[in-house]
Amino acid sequence: MREKSVRTDLLLDFYGNLLTPKMRRTCESYYNDDLTLAEIAEAEGISRQGVHDTVKRAEKQLEEYEQKLGLLTLFEKQQAKARKALDLIRSGDTDKASKELEELIEEM
């Protein structure tokens, strides 16, 4: 079985509600509940290939949403700034940390 993508899991968190109910339910079972394709197929009453196709279509759709909206990219940038500010605080450079946090707040 392939390694499940952390990126796709995050995209699902950001854009999952934009998917069809079937796509969302299938992806949540696969990524969040860690069910296998066979387990999902049995629960949904469809073939394993049908589940695979649904997951692949949903992944493509989630990537398209990210390309258009960029919420994950923005989140990752904000997270990096917050980490940098925390590192600066830990090193005792509170002036630079304050500046980083101010920039972060302005971008939000």
Short mmCIF file of N, CA, C and O in Angstrom, two decimals:
data_model
loop_
_atom_site.label_atom_id
_atom_site.label_comp_id
_atom_site.label_asym_id
_atom_site.label_seq_id
_atom_site.Cartn_x
_atom_site.Cartn_y
_atom_site.Cartn_z
N MET A 1 0.85 -1.20 0.00
CA MET A 1 0.00 0.00 0.00
C MET A 1 0.88 1.24 0.00
O MET A 1 1.87 1.31 0.70
N ARG A 2 0.51 2.25 -0.78
CA ARG A 2 1.32 3.46 -0.86
C ARG A 2 1.22 4.26 0.44
O ARG A 2 0.26 4.15 1.18
N GLU A 3 2.25 5.05 0.67
CA GLU A 3 2.24 5.91 1.85
C GLU A 3 1.20 7.01 1.63
O GLU A 3 1.14 7.63 0.59
N LYS A 4 0.38 7.21 2.63
CA LYS A 4 -0.65 8.24 2.52
C LYS A 4 -0.01 9.62 2.68
O LYS A 4 0.88 9.81 3.49
N SER A 5 -0.46 10.55 1.90
CA SER A 5 0.15 11.87 1.82
C SER A 5 -0.33 12.80 2.93
O SER A 5 -1.53 13.02 3.10
N VAL A 6 0.64 13.37 3.65
CA VAL A 6 0.32 14.37 4.66
C VAL A 6 -0.26 15.61 3.97
O VAL A 6 -1.21 16.22 4.46
N ARG A 7 0.30 15.94 2.82
CA ARG A 7 -0.20 17.11 2.07
C ARG A 7 -1.67 16.92 1.72
O ARG A 7 -2.48 17.83 1.91
N THR A 8 -2.02 15.75 1.21
CA THR A 8 -3.42 15.51 0.84
C THR A 8 -4.31 15.56 2.07
O THR A 8 -5.43 16.07 2.00
N ASP A 9 -3.83 15.07 3.18
CA ASP A 9 -4.59 15.13 4.42
C ASP A 9 -4.86 16.58 4.81
O ASP A 9 -5.98 16.94 5.20
N LEU A 10 -3.85 17.44 4.68
CA LEU A 10 -4.04 18.86 4.98
C LEU A 10 -4.99 19.52 3.98
O LEU A 10 -5.85 20.32 4.36
N LEU A 11 -4.83 19.17 2.70
CA LEU A 11 -5.74 19.72 1.70
C LEU A 11 -7.18 19.33 2.00
O LEU A 11 -8.11 20.13 1.82
N LEU A 12 -7.35 18.11 2.46
CA LEU A 12 -8.69 17.64 2.83
C LEU A 12 -9.24 18.47 3.99
O LEU A 12 -10.43 18.82 4.00
N ASP A 13 -8.39 18.82 4.94
CA ASP A 13 -8.82 19.68 6.05
C ASP A 13 -9.28 21.05 5.54
O ASP A 13 -10.28 21.59 5.99
N PHE A 14 -8.53 21.60 4.60
CA PHE A 14 -8.85 22.94 4.09
C PHE A 14 -10.03 22.95 3.13
O PHE A 14 -10.86 23.85 3.17
N TYR A 15 -10.08 21.97 2.23
CA TYR A 15 -11.04 22.02 1.13
C TYR A 15 -12.04 20.87 1.10
O TYR A 15 -12.84 20.79 0.17
N GLY A 16 -12.01 20.01 2.09
CA GLY A 16 -12.87 18.82 2.08
C GLY A 16 -14.34 19.13 1.90
O GLY A 16 -15.06 18.39 1.21
N ASN A 17 -14.79 20.23 2.48
CA ASN A 17 -16.22 20.57 2.36
C ASN A 17 -16.62 21.00 0.96
O ASN A 17 -17.82 21.10 0.66
N LEU A 18 -15.65 21.23 0.09
CA LEU A 18 -15.96 21.59 -1.29
C LEU A 18 -16.12 20.37 -2.19
O LEU A 18 -16.57 20.49 -3.33
N LEU A 19 -15.72 19.21 -1.69
CA LEU A 19 -15.87 17.97 -2.45
C LEU A 19 -17.31 17.48 -2.37
O LEU A 19 -18.08 17.89 -1.50
N THR A 20 -17.66 16.56 -3.26
CA THR A 20 -18.98 15.94 -3.16
C THR A 20 -19.02 15.13 -1.87
O THR A 20 -17.97 14.72 -1.35
N PRO A 21 -20.21 14.89 -1.32
CA PRO A 21 -20.29 14.09 -0.09
C PRO A 21 -19.60 12.73 -0.21
O PRO A 21 -18.92 12.30 0.72
N LYS A 22 -19.75 12.07 -1.35
CA LYS A 22 -19.13 10.76 -1.55
C LYS A 22 -17.61 10.87 -1.53
O LYS A 22 -16.92 10.07 -0.89
N MET A 23 -17.07 11.85 -2.25
CA MET A 23 -15.63 12.04 -2.27
C MET A 23 -15.10 12.36 -0.88
O MET A 23 -14.08 11.82 -0.44
N ARG A 24 -15.78 13.26 -0.19
CA ARG A 24 -15.35 13.65 1.14
C ARG A 24 -15.38 12.46 2.10
O ARG A 24 -14.41 12.20 2.81
N ARG A 25 -16.46 11.72 2.08
CA ARG A 25 -16.61 10.55 2.97
C ARG A 25 -15.53 9.51 2.68
O ARG A 25 -14.90 8.98 3.60
N THR A 26 -15.29 9.25 1.40
CA THR A 26 -14.28 8.27 1.01
C THR A 26 -12.89 8.71 1.45
O THR A 26 -12.12 7.93 2.01
N CYS A 27 -12.55 9.97 1.20
CA CYS A 27 -11.23 10.48 1.58
C CYS A 27 -11.06 10.53 3.10
O CYS A 27 -9.98 10.23 3.61
N GLU A 28 -12.09 10.91 3.80
CA GLU A 28 -12.01 10.92 5.27
C GLU A 28 -11.78 9.51 5.80
O GLU A 28 -10.99 9.32 6.73
N SER A 29 -12.44 8.54 5.21
CA SER A 29 -12.23 7.15 5.63
C SER A 29 -10.80 6.72 5.34
O SER A 29 -10.17 6.04 6.15
N TYR A 30 -10.30 7.11 4.19
CA TYR A 30 -8.96 6.70 3.77
C TYR A 30 -7.86 7.43 4.55
O TYR A 30 -6.95 6.81 5.07
N TYR A 31 -7.96 8.76 4.63
CA TYR A 31 -6.91 9.55 5.25
C TYR A 31 -7.07 9.69 6.77
O TYR A 31 -6.10 9.55 7.51
N ASN A 32 -8.25 10.00 7.23
CA ASN A 32 -8.45 10.26 8.65
C ASN A 32 -8.66 8.99 9.47
O ASN A 32 -8.13 8.86 10.57
N ASP A 33 -9.45 8.07 8.93
CA ASP A 33 -9.76 6.84 9.67
C ASP A 33 -8.76 5.73 9.36
O ASP A 33 -8.82 4.67 9.98
N ASP A 34 -7.89 5.97 8.39
CA ASP A 34 -6.83 5.03 8.00
C ASP A 34 -7.38 3.66 7.57
O ASP A 34 -6.78 2.62 7.84
N LEU A 35 -8.53 3.67 6.90
CA LEU A 35 -9.09 2.43 6.37
C LEU A 35 -8.43 2.09 5.04
O LEU A 35 -7.99 2.98 4.31
N THR A 36 -8.37 0.83 4.72
CA THR A 36 -7.83 0.41 3.43
C THR A 36 -8.88 0.62 2.35
O THR A 36 -10.08 0.78 2.64
N LEU A 37 -8.44 0.57 1.10
CA LEU A 37 -9.38 0.68 -0.01
C LEU A 37 -10.41 -0.44 0.05
O LEU A 37 -11.60 -0.21 -0.20
N ALA A 38 -9.97 -1.63 0.41
CA ALA A 38 -10.89 -2.78 0.50
C ALA A 38 -11.93 -2.58 1.59
O ALA A 38 -13.11 -2.89 1.41
N GLU A 39 -11.50 -2.04 2.74
CA GLU A 39 -12.44 -1.79 3.84
C GLU A 39 -13.48 -0.73 3.46
O GLU A 39 -14.67 -0.88 3.76
N ILE A 40 -13.03 0.29 2.78
CA ILE A 40 -13.96 1.35 2.34
C ILE A 40 -14.91 0.80 1.30
O ILE A 40 -16.12 1.07 1.33
N ALA A 41 -14.39 0.00 0.37
CA ALA A 41 -15.22 -0.60 -0.68
C ALA A 41 -16.32 -1.45 -0.06
O ALA A 41 -17.48 -1.37 -0.49
N GLU A 42 -15.98 -2.23 0.92
CA GLU A 42 -16.98 -3.08 1.58
C GLU A 42 -18.05 -2.23 2.27
O GLU A 42 -19.25 -2.48 2.14
N ALA A 43 -17.62 -1.18 2.97
CA ALA A 43 -18.56 -0.31 3.69
C ALA A 43 -19.47 0.46 2.73
O ALA A 43 -20.65 0.68 3.03
N GLU A 44 -18.93 0.85 1.59
CA GLU A 44 -19.68 1.66 0.63
C GLU A 44 -20.45 0.80 -0.38
O GLU A 44 -21.26 1.32 -1.15
N GLY A 45 -20.13 -0.48 -0.43
CA GLY A 45 -20.81 -1.35 -1.39
C GLY A 45 -20.37 -1.12 -2.82
O GLY A 45 -21.16 -1.26 -3.76
N ILE A 46 -19.10 -0.74 -3.00
CA ILE A 46 -18.54 -0.54 -4.34
C ILE A 46 -17.24 -1.33 -4.45
O ILE A 46 -16.76 -1.89 -3.46
N SER A 47 -16.64 -1.34 -5.62
CA SER A 47 -15.41 -2.09 -5.82
C SER A 47 -14.22 -1.32 -5.24
O SER A 47 -14.26 -0.10 -5.05
N ARG A 48 -13.15 -2.07 -5.01
CA ARG A 48 -11.92 -1.45 -4.54
C ARG A 48 -11.42 -0.45 -5.57
O ARG A 48 -10.94 0.63 -5.24
N GLN A 49 -11.54 -0.80 -6.86
CA GLN A 49 -11.13 0.10 -7.93
C GLN A 49 -11.97 1.38 -7.92
O GLN A 49 -11.45 2.47 -8.16
N GLY A 50 -13.25 1.24 -7.61
CA GLY A 50 -14.12 2.42 -7.51
C GLY A 50 -13.67 3.36 -6.40
O GLY A 50 -13.68 4.58 -6.57
N VAL A 51 -13.26 2.79 -5.28
CA VAL A 51 -12.74 3.61 -4.18
C VAL A 51 -11.44 4.29 -4.60
O VAL A 51 -11.26 5.49 -4.39
N HIS A 52 -10.56 3.52 -5.23
CA HIS A 52 -9.29 4.07 -5.71
C HIS A 52 -9.53 5.24 -6.65
O HIS A 52 -8.90 6.31 -6.52
N ASP A 53 -10.43 5.06 -7.60
CA ASP A 53 -10.73 6.12 -8.57
C ASP A 53 -11.31 7.36 -7.87
O ASP A 53 -10.96 8.49 -8.21
N THR A 54 -12.17 7.14 -6.90
CA THR A 54 -12.78 8.26 -6.16
C THR A 54 -11.71 9.03 -5.40
O THR A 54 -11.69 10.27 -5.41
N VAL A 55 -10.80 8.32 -4.74
CA VAL A 55 -9.72 8.98 -3.99
C VAL A 55 -8.84 9.77 -4.94
O VAL A 55 -8.48 10.92 -4.67
N LYS A 56 -8.49 9.19 -6.08
CA LYS A 56 -7.63 9.89 -7.06
C LYS A 56 -8.31 11.14 -7.61
O LYS A 56 -7.67 12.19 -7.76
N ARG A 57 -9.60 11.04 -7.92
CA ARG A 57 -10.34 12.21 -8.42
C ARG A 57 -10.40 13.30 -7.35
O ARG A 57 -10.22 14.49 -7.65
N ALA A 58 -10.61 12.89 -6.12
CA ALA A 58 -10.68 13.85 -5.01
C ALA A 58 -9.33 14.52 -4.80
O ALA A 58 -9.26 15.75 -4.60
N GLU A 59 -8.25 13.74 -4.85
CA GLU A 59 -6.91 14.31 -4.70
C GLU A 59 -6.64 15.36 -5.78
O GLU A 59 -6.10 16.43 -5.50
N LYS A 60 -7.02 15.05 -7.00
CA LYS A 60 -6.84 15.99 -8.11
C LYS A 60 -7.66 17.26 -7.87
O LYS A 60 -7.17 18.37 -8.06
N GLN A 61 -8.89 17.08 -7.43
CA GLN A 61 -9.75 18.23 -7.15
C GLN A 61 -9.19 19.09 -6.02
O GLN A 61 -9.19 20.31 -6.10
N LEU A 62 -8.69 18.46 -4.97
CA LEU A 62 -8.10 19.19 -3.85
C LEU A 62 -6.89 20.01 -4.31
O LEU A 62 -6.72 21.17 -3.90
N GLU A 63 -6.06 19.42 -5.17
CA GLU A 63 -4.90 20.14 -5.70
C GLU A 63 -5.33 21.33 -6.56
O GLU A 63 -4.71 22.39 -6.51
N GLU A 64 -6.41 21.15 -7.31
CA GLU A 64 -6.92 22.27 -8.13
C GLU A 64 -7.43 23.40 -7.24
O GLU A 64 -7.20 24.57 -7.53
N TYR A 65 -8.11 23.06 -6.15
CA TYR A 65 -8.56 24.09 -5.21
C TYR A 65 -7.37 24.84 -4.63
O TYR A 65 -7.39 26.06 -4.49
N GLU A 66 -6.32 24.10 -4.28
CA GLU A 66 -5.13 24.75 -3.72
C GLU A 66 -4.47 25.67 -4.73
O GLU A 66 -4.04 26.77 -4.38
N GLN A 67 -4.41 25.25 -5.99
CA GLN A 67 -3.81 26.10 -7.03
C GLN A 67 -4.59 27.40 -7.17
O GLN A 67 -3.99 28.46 -7.37
N LYS A 68 -5.90 27.33 -7.04
CA LYS A 68 -6.74 28.52 -7.21
C LYS A 68 -6.80 29.39 -5.96
O LYS A 68 -6.80 30.62 -6.05
N LEU A 69 -6.86 28.76 -4.79
CA LEU A 69 -7.10 29.51 -3.55
C LEU A 69 -5.86 29.69 -2.68
O LEU A 69 -5.77 30.67 -1.94
N GLY A 70 -4.95 28.74 -2.70
CA GLY A 70 -3.69 28.88 -1.99
C GLY A 70 -3.75 28.90 -0.47
O GLY A 70 -2.85 29.44 0.17
N LEU A 71 -4.77 28.32 0.11
CA LEU A 71 -4.91 28.36 1.57
C LEU A 71 -3.83 27.56 2.29
O LEU A 71 -3.31 28.00 3.32
N LEU A 72 -3.46 26.41 1.76
CA LEU A 72 -2.42 25.61 2.40
C LEU A 72 -1.07 26.32 2.31
O LEU A 72 -0.32 26.36 3.29
N THR A 73 -0.79 26.92 1.18
CA THR A 73 0.46 27.66 1.02
C THR A 73 0.53 28.81 2.01
O THR A 73 1.56 29.01 2.67
N LEU A 74 -0.54 29.54 2.16
CA LEU A 74 -0.60 30.64 3.12
C LEU A 74 -0.41 30.12 4.54
O LEU A 74 0.35 30.69 5.33
N PHE A 75 -1.08 29.03 4.87
CA PHE A 75 -0.96 28.43 6.19
C PHE A 75 0.49 28.04 6.48
O PHE A 75 1.01 28.30 7.57
N GLU A 76 1.15 27.43 5.51
CA GLU A 76 2.53 27.00 5.69
C GLU A 76 3.47 28.19 5.89
O GLU A 76 4.39 28.13 6.72
N LYS A 77 3.23 29.28 5.18
CA LYS A 77 4.03 30.50 5.35
C LYS A 77 3.82 31.08 6.74
O LYS A 77 4.78 31.50 7.41
N GLN A 78 2.58 31.12 7.19
CA GLN A 78 2.28 31.64 8.52
C GLN A 78 2.90 30.76 9.60
O GLN A 78 3.44 31.27 10.59
N GLN A 79 2.85 29.48 9.40
CA GLN A 79 3.43 28.54 10.35
C GLN A 79 4.95 28.73 10.44
O GLN A 79 5.52 28.70 11.53
N ALA A 80 5.59 28.96 9.30
CA ALA A 80 7.04 29.19 9.29
C ALA A 80 7.40 30.46 10.04
O ALA A 80 8.37 30.50 10.81
N LYS A 81 6.62 31.52 9.84
CA LYS A 81 6.88 32.77 10.55
C LYS A 81 6.68 32.60 12.06
O LYS A 81 7.46 33.12 12.85
N ALA A 82 5.65 31.85 12.44
CA ALA A 82 5.39 31.61 13.86
C ALA A 82 6.55 30.81 14.47
O ALA A 82 6.99 31.10 15.60
N ARG A 83 7.04 29.81 13.75
CA ARG A 83 8.18 29.02 14.25
C ARG A 83 9.43 29.89 14.40
O ARG A 83 10.17 29.77 15.36
N LYS A 84 9.64 30.76 13.41
CA LYS A 84 10.80 31.66 13.48
C LYS A 84 10.69 32.57 14.69
O LYS A 84 11.67 32.77 15.41
N ALA A 85 9.51 33.11 14.92
CA ALA A 85 9.31 33.98 16.08
C ALA A 85 9.55 33.21 17.38
O ALA A 85 10.18 33.73 18.30
N LEU A 86 9.08 31.99 17.45
CA LEU A 86 9.29 31.17 18.64
C LEU A 86 10.78 30.90 18.86
O LEU A 86 11.28 31.00 19.99
N ASP A 87 11.49 30.60 17.79
CA ASP A 87 12.94 30.39 17.90
C ASP A 87 13.65 31.65 18.39
O ASP A 87 14.57 31.59 19.21
N LEU A 88 13.21 32.81 17.89
CA LEU A 88 13.80 34.07 18.32
C LEU A 88 13.52 34.34 19.80
O LEU A 88 14.39 34.81 20.53
N ILE A 89 12.32 34.03 20.23
CA ILE A 89 11.97 34.19 21.66
C ILE A 89 12.86 33.28 22.50
O ILE A 89 13.41 33.71 23.52
N ARG A 90 13.00 32.05 22.07
CA ARG A 90 13.83 31.10 22.83
C ARG A 90 15.29 31.52 22.88
O ARG A 90 15.99 31.24 23.85
N SER A 91 15.76 32.20 21.84
CA SER A 91 17.15 32.65 21.82
C SER A 91 17.31 33.98 22.56
O SER A 91 18.43 34.47 22.70
N GLY A 92 16.21 34.57 22.99
CA GLY A 92 16.27 35.82 23.75
C GLY A 92 16.15 37.07 22.92
O GLY A 92 16.22 38.18 23.45
N ASP A 93 15.97 36.94 21.62
CA ASP A 93 15.87 38.12 20.74
C ASP A 93 14.40 38.51 20.58
O ASP A 93 13.78 38.31 19.54
N THR A 94 13.86 39.09 21.63
CA THR A 94 12.43 39.40 21.65
C THR A 94 12.06 40.54 20.69
O THR A 94 10.92 40.58 20.22
N ASP A 95 13.01 41.44 20.41
CA ASP A 95 12.70 42.53 19.46
C ASP A 95 12.42 41.97 18.06
O ASP A 95 11.43 42.33 17.42
N LYS A 96 13.29 41.07 17.59
CA LYS A 96 13.08 40.46 16.27
C LYS A 96 11.84 39.57 16.28
O LYS A 96 11.09 39.51 15.31
N ALA A 97 11.61 38.89 17.41
CA ALA A 97 10.43 38.04 17.52
C ALA A 97 9.16 38.88 17.43
O ALA A 97 8.21 38.51 16.75
N SER A 98 9.16 40.02 18.10
CA SER A 98 7.99 40.92 18.04
C SER A 98 7.73 41.38 16.62
O SER A 98 6.59 41.43 16.17
N LYS A 99 8.82 41.71 15.91
CA LYS A 99 8.68 42.16 14.52
C LYS A 99 8.09 41.04 13.65
O LYS A 99 7.19 41.28 12.84
N GLU A 100 8.59 39.81 13.83
CA GLU A 100 8.05 38.67 13.08
C GLU A 100 6.57 38.47 13.37
O GLU A 100 5.77 38.23 12.45
N LEU A 101 6.19 38.56 14.62
CA LEU A 101 4.79 38.37 14.99
C LEU A 101 3.91 39.49 14.45
O LEU A 101 2.78 39.25 14.01
N GLU A 102 4.41 40.71 14.45
CA GLU A 102 3.66 41.83 13.88
C GLU A 102 3.43 41.63 12.39
O GLU A 102 2.33 41.86 11.88
N GLU A 103 4.46 41.17 11.68
CA GLU A 103 4.33 40.90 10.25
C GLU A 103 3.31 39.77 10.00
O GLU A 103 2.51 39.86 9.08
N LEU A 104 3.38 38.78 10.84
CA LEU A 104 2.45 37.66 10.73
C LEU A 104 1.01 38.15 10.90
O LEU A 104 0.12 37.80 10.12
N ILE A 105 0.78 38.96 11.90
CA ILE A 105 -0.57 39.48 12.16
C ILE A 105 -1.05 40.35 11.00
O ILE A 105 -2.21 40.28 10.58
N GLU A 106 -0.16 41.18 10.46
CA GLU A 106 -0.53 42.03 9.32
C GLU A 106 -0.93 41.22 8.10
O GLU A 106 -1.80 41.64 7.34
N GLU A 107 -0.28 40.08 7.91
CA GLU A 107 -0.58 39.24 6.75
C GLU A 107 -1.90 38.49 6.89
O GLU A 107 -2.44 38.02 5.91
N MET A 108 -2.38 38.36 8.08
CA MET A 108 -3.60 37.60 8.31
C MET A 108 -4.77 38.42 7.92
O MET A 108 -5.52 38.84 7.56
#
